[in-house]
Amino acid sequence: ATAAIPARGLTCQGQVILLAPYFEGKFGDLEITAELDYAFGTTEYDAAGAKDRDLKAFSYFFEGAYDFGPGTVQLGFAHSTGDTDYTDDDIESMGYVSPGADWAKLFILNDDSHGMNTSLAGVGNHIGDGFGTASIAMLDGYQMLYAGVDYDVTDTINIGIIAAISKADDVPSGMDYDDDQGIEYDLSFTWNLTKNLEYTAIAAYLDGGDYWKSRANGGVVDPDIDPDIYTLYHKLTLTF
């Protein structure tokens, strides 16, 4: 990506149409949420002889949540299209248009508040560094099934658990490329100390798959890359 993308020129102009229908519905204690982002258009590059590229990409998620008194159970699936062929005339990765930085469902794979979104063996996570970057995992897209539980221990304390199994939507063919990104487990703790002060702690673990070992090393599994990641995050928020 770092060689093929700049070869078309450092600047471009595009005409892109984004359709983003969504649905939110509550049926008793069951809540359904779904959203689809579909983008299409054309991009023109400034380099001499560089052909226009057609954009056709989409992402969506579907989530069901069930309330049981002080707690909520959720189950969902998210999919963002990827494209590992950087030299053809089609752009099919949703990462070029909308990396999904605001969703942040999983702390390691979908968030950018910890800095790992641009590291992870140089591959980055699902959102990379946002627009205009060539983060590999962002361009590869993903398919992710997740489930979680949130529980209000008291009126001011909430504990949440979520787990997700993820794979890359598209990886290069041949070599030892693998689409298995592994399973992430997150444990969160939120405490509203006062009306204006909130403390949040997140303990996250990624039981990483061979995707990271092979994608970071040009399709050859690197045994020296350890894709298992632990992180502990604290945040104190004051609003006024």
mmCIF file of N, CA and C in Angstrom, residues 40-134:
data_model
loop_
_atom_site.group_PDB
_atom_site.id
_atom_site.type_symbol
_atom_site.label_atom_id
_atom_site.label_comp_id
_atom_site.label_asym_id
_atom_site.label_seq_id
_atom_site.Cartn_x
_atom_site.Cartn_y
_atom_site.Cartn_z
ATOM 1 N N PHE A 40 -20.225 4.972 -3.062
ATOM 2 C CA PHE A 40 -19.851 4.732 -4.455
ATOM 3 C C PHE A 40 -19.484 6.062 -5.105
ATOM 4 N N GLY A 41 -18.623 5.989 -6.118
ATOM 5 C CA GLY A 41 -18.198 7.205 -6.795
ATOM 6 C C GLY A 41 -16.944 6.970 -7.613
ATOM 7 N N THR A 42 -16.232 8.051 -7.933
ATOM 8 C CA THR A 42 -15.037 7.997 -8.779
ATOM 9 C C THR A 42 -13.971 8.916 -8.204
ATOM 10 N N THR A 43 -12.718 8.463 -8.273
ATOM 11 C CA THR A 43 -11.585 9.258 -7.816
ATOM 12 C C THR A 43 -10.623 9.486 -8.976
ATOM 13 N N GLU A 44 -10.192 10.749 -9.157
ATOM 14 C CA GLU A 44 -9.245 11.115 -10.210
ATOM 15 C C GLU A 44 -7.913 11.505 -9.566
ATOM 16 N N TYR A 45 -6.819 10.989 -10.095
ATOM 17 C CA TYR A 45 -5.489 11.218 -9.535
ATOM 18 C C TYR A 45 -4.689 12.181 -10.395
ATOM 19 N N ASP A 46 -3.691 12.841 -9.764
ATOM 20 C CA ASP A 46 -2.950 13.887 -10.458
ATOM 21 C C ASP A 46 -1.749 13.366 -11.237
ATOM 22 N N ALA A 47 -1.301 12.152 -10.972
ATOM 23 C CA ALA A 47 -0.116 11.628 -11.660
ATOM 24 C C ALA A 47 -0.416 11.389 -13.140
ATOM 25 N N ALA A 48 0.557 11.693 -13.981
ATOM 26 C CA ALA A 48 0.381 11.512 -15.418
ATOM 27 C C ALA A 48 0.133 10.046 -15.750
ATOM 28 N N GLY A 49 -0.928 9.790 -16.507
ATOM 29 C CA GLY A 49 -1.243 8.428 -16.919
ATOM 30 C C GLY A 49 -1.994 7.604 -15.894
ATOM 31 N N ALA A 50 -2.217 8.145 -14.686
ATOM 32 C CA ALA A 50 -2.947 7.396 -13.662
ATOM 33 C C ALA A 50 -4.426 7.347 -14.007
ATOM 34 N N LYS A 51 -4.973 6.164 -14.021
ATOM 35 C CA LYS A 51 -6.379 5.993 -14.374
ATOM 36 C C LYS A 51 -7.290 6.352 -13.203
ATOM 37 N N ASP A 52 -8.512 6.739 -13.533
ATOM 38 C CA ASP A 52 -9.521 6.957 -12.502
ATOM 39 C C ASP A 52 -9.821 5.632 -11.811
ATOM 40 N N ARG A 53 -10.291 5.727 -10.591
ATOM 41 C CA ARG A 53 -10.669 4.519 -9.865
ATOM 42 C C ARG A 53 -12.126 4.628 -9.429
ATOM 43 N N ASP A 54 -12.856 3.546 -9.583
ATOM 44 C CA ASP A 54 -14.256 3.493 -9.154
ATOM 45 C C ASP A 54 -14.319 2.993 -7.717
ATOM 46 N N LEU A 55 -15.114 3.670 -6.923
ATOM 47 C CA LEU A 55 -15.290 3.295 -5.521
ATOM 48 C C LEU A 55 -16.619 2.571 -5.340
ATOM 49 N N LYS A 56 -16.561 1.390 -4.745
ATOM 50 C CA LYS A 56 -17.760 0.626 -4.396
ATOM 51 C C LYS A 56 -17.447 -0.114 -3.110
ATOM 52 N N ALA A 57 -17.939 0.385 -1.979
ATOM 53 C CA ALA A 57 -17.607 -0.219 -0.683
ATOM 54 C C ALA A 57 -18.770 -0.052 0.278
ATOM 55 N N PHE A 58 -18.806 -0.882 1.296
ATOM 56 C CA PHE A 58 -19.883 -0.783 2.284
ATOM 57 C C PHE A 58 -19.412 -1.294 3.646
ATOM 58 N N SER A 59 -20.132 -0.895 4.653
ATOM 59 C CA SER A 59 -19.961 -1.441 5.996
ATOM 60 C C SER A 59 -21.331 -1.456 6.664
ATOM 61 N N TYR A 60 -21.518 -2.358 7.620
ATOM 62 C CA TYR A 60 -22.789 -2.416 8.328
ATOM 63 C C TYR A 60 -22.589 -3.104 9.673
ATOM 64 N N PHE A 61 -23.534 -2.884 10.558
ATOM 65 C CA PHE A 61 -23.594 -3.683 11.780
ATOM 66 C C PHE A 61 -25.056 -3.925 12.137
ATOM 67 N N PHE A 62 -25.282 -5.028 12.794
ATOM 68 C CA PHE A 62 -26.623 -5.410 13.269
ATOM 69 C C PHE A 62 -26.474 -5.866 14.706
ATOM 70 N N GLU A 63 -27.259 -5.272 15.598
ATOM 71 C CA GLU A 63 -27.110 -5.580 17.030
ATOM 72 C C GLU A 63 -28.470 -5.729 17.703
ATOM 73 N N GLY A 64 -28.579 -6.771 18.512
ATOM 74 C CA GLY A 64 -29.760 -6.972 19.333
ATOM 75 C C GLY A 64 -29.383 -6.889 20.797
ATOM 76 N N ALA A 65 -30.190 -6.209 21.591
ATOM 77 C CA ALA A 65 -29.924 -6.055 23.025
ATOM 78 C C ALA A 65 -31.191 -6.365 23.811
ATOM 79 N N TYR A 66 -31.016 -7.053 24.925
ATOM 80 C CA TYR A 66 -32.169 -7.430 25.761
ATOM 81 C C TYR A 66 -31.935 -6.953 27.192
ATOM 82 N N ASP A 67 -32.890 -6.170 27.712
ATOM 83 C CA ASP A 67 -32.796 -5.647 29.075
ATOM 84 C C ASP A 67 -33.393 -6.629 30.067
ATOM 85 N N PHE A 68 -32.657 -6.897 31.140
ATOM 86 C CA PHE A 68 -33.188 -7.730 32.217
ATOM 87 C C PHE A 68 -32.954 -7.007 33.547
ATOM 88 N N GLY A 69 -33.826 -6.078 33.843
ATOM 89 C CA GLY A 69 -33.687 -5.315 35.080
ATOM 90 C C GLY A 69 -32.469 -4.417 35.051
ATOM 91 N N PRO A 70 -31.492 -4.668 35.926
ATOM 92 C CA PRO A 70 -30.319 -3.790 35.984
ATOM 93 C C PRO A 70 -29.279 -4.075 34.906
ATOM 94 N N GLY A 71 -29.503 -5.073 34.075
ATOM 95 C CA GLY A 71 -28.494 -5.465 33.094
ATOM 96 C C GLY A 71 -29.017 -5.513 31.670
ATOM 97 N N THR A 72 -28.069 -5.586 30.720
ATOM 98 C CA THR A 72 -28.388 -5.679 29.304
ATOM 99 C C THR A 72 -27.455 -6.674 28.635
ATOM 100 N N VAL A 73 -28.032 -7.567 27.840
ATOM 101 C CA VAL A 73 -27.245 -8.515 27.054
ATOM 102 C C VAL A 73 -27.278 -8.071 25.601
ATOM 103 N N GLN A 74 -26.139 -8.122 24.924
ATOM 104 C CA GLN A 74 -26.100 -7.699 23.523
ATOM 105 C C GLN A 74 -25.399 -8.747 22.663
ATOM 106 N N LEU A 75 -25.841 -8.840 21.425
ATOM 107 C CA LEU A 75 -25.247 -9.731 20.441
ATOM 108 C C LEU A 75 -25.266 -9.005 19.103
ATOM 109 N N GLY A 76 -24.120 -8.996 18.412
ATOM 110 C CA GLY A 76 -24.076 -8.247 17.171
ATOM 111 C C GLY A 76 -23.046 -8.769 16.192
ATOM 112 N N PHE A 77 -23.142 -8.264 14.968
ATOM 113 C CA PHE A 77 -22.200 -8.612 13.908
ATOM 114 C C PHE A 77 -21.884 -7.355 13.124
ATOM 115 N N ALA A 78 -20.591 -7.152 12.820
ATOM 116 C CA ALA A 78 -20.158 -5.981 12.066
ATOM 117 C C ALA A 78 -19.275 -6.424 10.906
ATOM 118 N N HIS A 79 -19.416 -5.733 9.775
ATOM 119 C CA HIS A 79 -18.677 -6.092 8.567
ATOM 120 C C HIS A 79 -18.284 -4.811 7.841
ATOM 121 N N SER A 80 -17.004 -4.687 7.529
ATOM 122 C CA SER A 80 -16.509 -3.570 6.746
ATOM 123 C C SER A 80 -15.676 -4.136 5.597
ATOM 124 N N THR A 81 -16.024 -3.799 4.361
ATOM 125 C CA THR A 81 -15.356 -4.417 3.215
ATOM 126 C C THR A 81 -13.897 -3.989 3.121
ATOM 127 N N GLY A 82 -13.060 -4.931 2.650
ATOM 128 C CA GLY A 82 -11.642 -4.674 2.485
ATOM 129 C C GLY A 82 -11.201 -4.851 1.047
ATOM 130 N N ASP A 83 -9.993 -4.375 0.757
ATOM 131 C CA ASP A 83 -9.457 -4.461 -0.598
ATOM 132 C C ASP A 83 -7.938 -4.491 -0.512
ATOM 133 N N THR A 84 -7.327 -5.619 -0.893
ATOM 134 C CA THR A 84 -5.879 -5.747 -0.812
ATOM 135 C C THR A 84 -5.190 -5.574 -2.163
ATOM 136 N N ASP A 85 -5.947 -5.367 -3.218
ATOM 137 C CA ASP A 85 -5.361 -5.118 -4.533
ATOM 138 C C ASP A 85 -5.306 -3.613 -4.749
ATOM 139 N N TYR A 86 -4.149 -3.013 -4.471
ATOM 140 C CA TYR A 86 -4.017 -1.559 -4.541
ATOM 141 C C TYR A 86 -3.726 -1.055 -5.952
ATOM 142 N N THR A 87 -3.535 -1.958 -6.903
ATOM 143 C CA THR A 87 -3.105 -1.546 -8.240
ATOM 144 C C THR A 87 -4.224 -1.569 -9.280
ATOM 145 N N ASP A 88 -5.373 -2.174 -8.973
ATOM 146 C CA ASP A 88 -6.439 -2.222 -9.974
ATOM 147 C C ASP A 88 -7.221 -0.910 -9.990
ATOM 148 N N ASP A 89 -8.281 -0.863 -10.770
ATOM 149 C CA ASP A 89 -9.030 0.380 -10.954
ATOM 150 C C ASP A 89 -10.257 0.482 -10.048
ATOM 151 N N ASP A 90 -10.368 -0.426 -9.077
ATOM 152 C CA ASP A 90 -11.509 -0.410 -8.159
ATOM 153 C C ASP A 90 -11.044 -0.196 -6.727
ATOM 154 N N ILE A 91 -11.767 0.631 -6.012
ATOM 155 C CA ILE A 91 -11.568 0.809 -4.571
ATOM 156 C C ILE A 91 -12.737 0.124 -3.880
ATOM 157 N N GLU A 92 -12.451 -0.943 -3.149
ATOM 158 C CA GLU A 92 -13.526 -1.716 -2.515
ATOM 159 C C GLU A 92 -13.379 -1.786 -1.008
ATOM 160 N N SER A 93 -12.467 -1.009 -0.453
ATOM 161 C CA SER A 93 -12.298 -0.975 1.000
ATOM 162 C C SER A 93 -13.038 0.217 1.588
ATOM 163 N N MET A 94 -13.883 -0.045 2.567
ATOM 164 C CA MET A 94 -14.611 1.037 3.235
ATOM 165 C C MET A 94 -13.668 1.894 4.064
ATOM 166 N N GLY A 95 -12.485 1.364 4.371
ATOM 167 C CA GLY A 95 -11.528 2.115 5.169
ATOM 168 C C GLY A 95 -11.072 3.401 4.507
ATOM 169 N N TYR A 96 -11.083 3.456 3.170
ATOM 170 C CA TYR A 96 -10.719 4.678 2.461
ATOM 171 C C TYR A 96 -11.712 5.803 2.733
ATOM 172 N N VAL A 97 -12.963 5.434 2.965
ATOM 173 C CA VAL A 97 -14.034 6.425 3.040
ATOM 174 C C VAL A 97 -14.443 6.704 4.481
ATOM 175 N N SER A 98 -14.674 5.644 5.244
ATOM 176 C CA SER A 98 -15.168 5.799 6.612
ATOM 177 C C SER A 98 -14.574 4.710 7.502
ATOM 178 N N PRO A 99 -13.429 4.980 8.145
ATOM 179 C CA PRO A 99 -12.791 3.954 8.983
ATOM 180 C C PRO A 99 -13.623 3.517 10.188
ATOM 181 N N GLY A 100 -14.625 4.309 10.580
ATOM 182 C CA GLY A 100 -15.462 3.934 11.717
ATOM 183 C C GLY A 100 -14.836 4.224 13.055
ATOM 184 N N ALA A 101 -14.116 5.326 13.150
ATOM 185 C CA ALA A 101 -13.403 5.664 14.383
ATOM 186 C C ALA A 101 -14.335 5.964 15.556
ATOM 187 N N ASP A 102 -15.582 6.318 15.282
ATOM 188 C CA ASP A 102 -16.505 6.671 16.364
ATOM 189 C C ASP A 102 -17.212 5.456 16.975
ATOM 190 N N TRP A 103 -17.105 4.292 16.328
ATOM 191 C CA TRP A 103 -17.851 3.128 16.811
ATOM 192 C C TRP A 103 -17.184 2.539 18.055
ATOM 193 N N ALA A 104 -15.914 2.166 17.976
ATOM 194 C CA ALA A 104 -15.102 1.750 19.126
ATOM 195 C C ALA A 104 -15.775 0.681 19.977
ATOM 196 N N LYS A 105 -16.322 -0.338 19.347
ATOM 197 C CA LYS A 105 -17.003 -1.393 20.098
ATOM 198 C C LYS A 105 -16.020 -2.209 20.930
ATOM 199 N N LEU A 106 -14.876 -2.579 20.348
ATOM 200 C CA LEU A 106 -13.823 -3.310 21.064
ATOM 201 C C LEU A 106 -12.633 -2.386 21.280
ATOM 202 N N PHE A 107 -12.026 -2.450 22.453
ATOM 203 C CA PHE A 107 -11.026 -1.456 22.832
ATOM 204 C C PHE A 107 -9.743 -1.555 22.009
ATOM 205 N N ILE A 108 -9.228 -2.749 21.797
ATOM 206 C CA ILE A 108 -7.973 -2.895 21.052
ATOM 207 C C ILE A 108 -8.216 -2.822 19.543
ATOM 208 N N LEU A 109 -9.208 -3.530 19.055
ATOM 209 C CA LEU A 109 -9.429 -3.638 17.622
ATOM 210 C C LEU A 109 -10.107 -2.424 16.991
ATOM 211 N N ASN A 110 -10.936 -1.696 17.753
ATOM 212 C CA ASN A 110 -11.767 -0.647 17.150
ATOM 213 C C ASN A 110 -11.564 0.744 17.732
ATOM 214 N N ASP A 111 -10.617 0.936 18.620
ATOM 215 C CA ASP A 111 -10.458 2.227 19.300
ATOM 216 C C ASP A 111 -9.139 2.876 18.884
ATOM 217 N N ASP A 112 -9.029 4.190 19.118
ATOM 218 C CA ASP A 112 -7.788 4.888 18.805
ATOM 219 C C ASP A 112 -7.264 5.710 19.980
ATOM 220 N N SER A 113 -7.806 5.487 21.180
ATOM 221 C CA SER A 113 -7.388 6.282 22.331
ATOM 222 C C SER A 113 -6.129 5.751 22.998
ATOM 223 N N HIS A 114 -5.619 4.610 22.547
ATOM 224 C CA HIS A 114 -4.469 3.984 23.199
ATOM 225 C C HIS A 114 -3.204 4.007 22.345
ATOM 226 N N GLY A 115 -3.276 4.380 21.082
ATOM 227 C CA GLY A 115 -2.110 4.445 20.216
ATOM 228 C C GLY A 115 -1.819 3.164 19.465
ATOM 229 N N MET A 116 -2.449 2.055 19.848
ATOM 230 C CA MET A 116 -2.198 0.796 19.143
ATOM 231 C C MET A 116 -2.876 0.747 17.781
ATOM 232 N N ASN A 117 -3.719 1.710 17.504
ATOM 233 C CA ASN A 117 -4.397 1.740 16.198
ATOM 234 C C ASN A 117 -3.406 1.897 15.048
ATOM 235 N N THR A 118 -2.203 2.399 15.322
ATOM 236 C CA THR A 118 -1.195 2.534 14.276
ATOM 237 C C THR A 118 0.016 1.640 14.523
ATOM 238 N N SER A 119 -0.028 0.802 15.556
ATOM 239 C CA SER A 119 1.091 -0.106 15.805
ATOM 240 C C SER A 119 0.670 -1.532 15.469
ATOM 241 N N LEU A 120 0.545 -2.401 16.456
ATOM 242 C CA LEU A 120 0.160 -3.797 16.233
ATOM 243 C C LEU A 120 1.008 -4.414 15.116
ATOM 244 N N ALA A 121 2.306 -4.463 15.346
ATOM 245 C CA ALA A 121 3.285 -5.015 14.394
ATOM 246 C C ALA A 121 3.337 -4.210 13.100
ATOM 247 N N GLY A 122 2.930 -2.940 13.166
ATOM 248 C CA GLY A 122 2.936 -2.093 11.981
ATOM 249 C C GLY A 122 1.728 -2.260 11.095
ATOM 250 N N VAL A 123 0.813 -3.150 11.473
ATOM 251 C CA VAL A 123 -0.377 -3.418 10.669
ATOM 252 C C VAL A 123 -1.515 -2.478 11.038
ATOM 253 N N GLY A 124 -1.554 -2.012 12.286
ATOM 254 C CA GLY A 124 -2.635 -1.157 12.750
ATOM 255 C C GLY A 124 -3.888 -1.953 13.067
ATOM 256 N N ASN A 125 -4.896 -1.284 13.627
ATOM 257 C CA ASN A 125 -6.154 -1.978 13.917
ATOM 258 C C ASN A 125 -7.202 -1.610 12.871
ATOM 259 N N HIS A 126 -8.466 -1.841 13.164
ATOM 260 C CA HIS A 126 -9.528 -1.682 12.168
ATOM 261 C C HIS A 126 -9.724 -0.245 11.696
ATOM 262 N N ILE A 127 -9.311 0.736 12.497
ATOM 263 C CA ILE A 127 -9.539 2.133 12.102
ATOM 264 C C ILE A 127 -8.245 2.861 11.764
ATOM 265 N N GLY A 128 -7.092 2.241 12.007
ATOM 266 C CA GLY A 128 -5.827 2.865 11.660
ATOM 267 C C GLY A 128 -5.700 4.260 12.240
ATOM 268 N N ASP A 129 -5.227 5.188 11.416
ATOM 269 C CA ASP A 129 -5.065 6.576 11.853
ATOM 270 C C ASP A 129 -6.115 7.476 11.217
ATOM 271 N N GLY A 130 -7.223 6.869 10.792
ATOM 272 C CA GLY A 130 -8.308 7.657 10.224
ATOM 273 C C GLY A 130 -8.144 7.899 8.739
ATOM 274 N N PHE A 131 -8.748 8.957 8.254
ATOM 275 C CA PHE A 131 -8.785 9.255 6.821
ATOM 276 C C PHE A 131 -7.389 9.513 6.249
ATOM 277 N N GLY A 132 -7.187 9.116 5.001
ATOM 278 C CA GLY A 132 -5.973 9.457 4.283
ATOM 279 C C GLY A 132 -4.758 8.647 4.648
ATOM 280 N N THR A 133 -4.908 7.568 5.374
ATOM 281 C CA THR A 133 -3.771 6.748 5.755
ATOM 282 C C THR A 133 -3.794 5.439 4.967
ATOM 283 N N ALA A 134 -2.685 4.716 5.029
ATOM 284 C CA ALA A 134 -2.611 3.413 4.358
ATOM 285 C C ALA A 134 -2.439 2.304 5.393
#
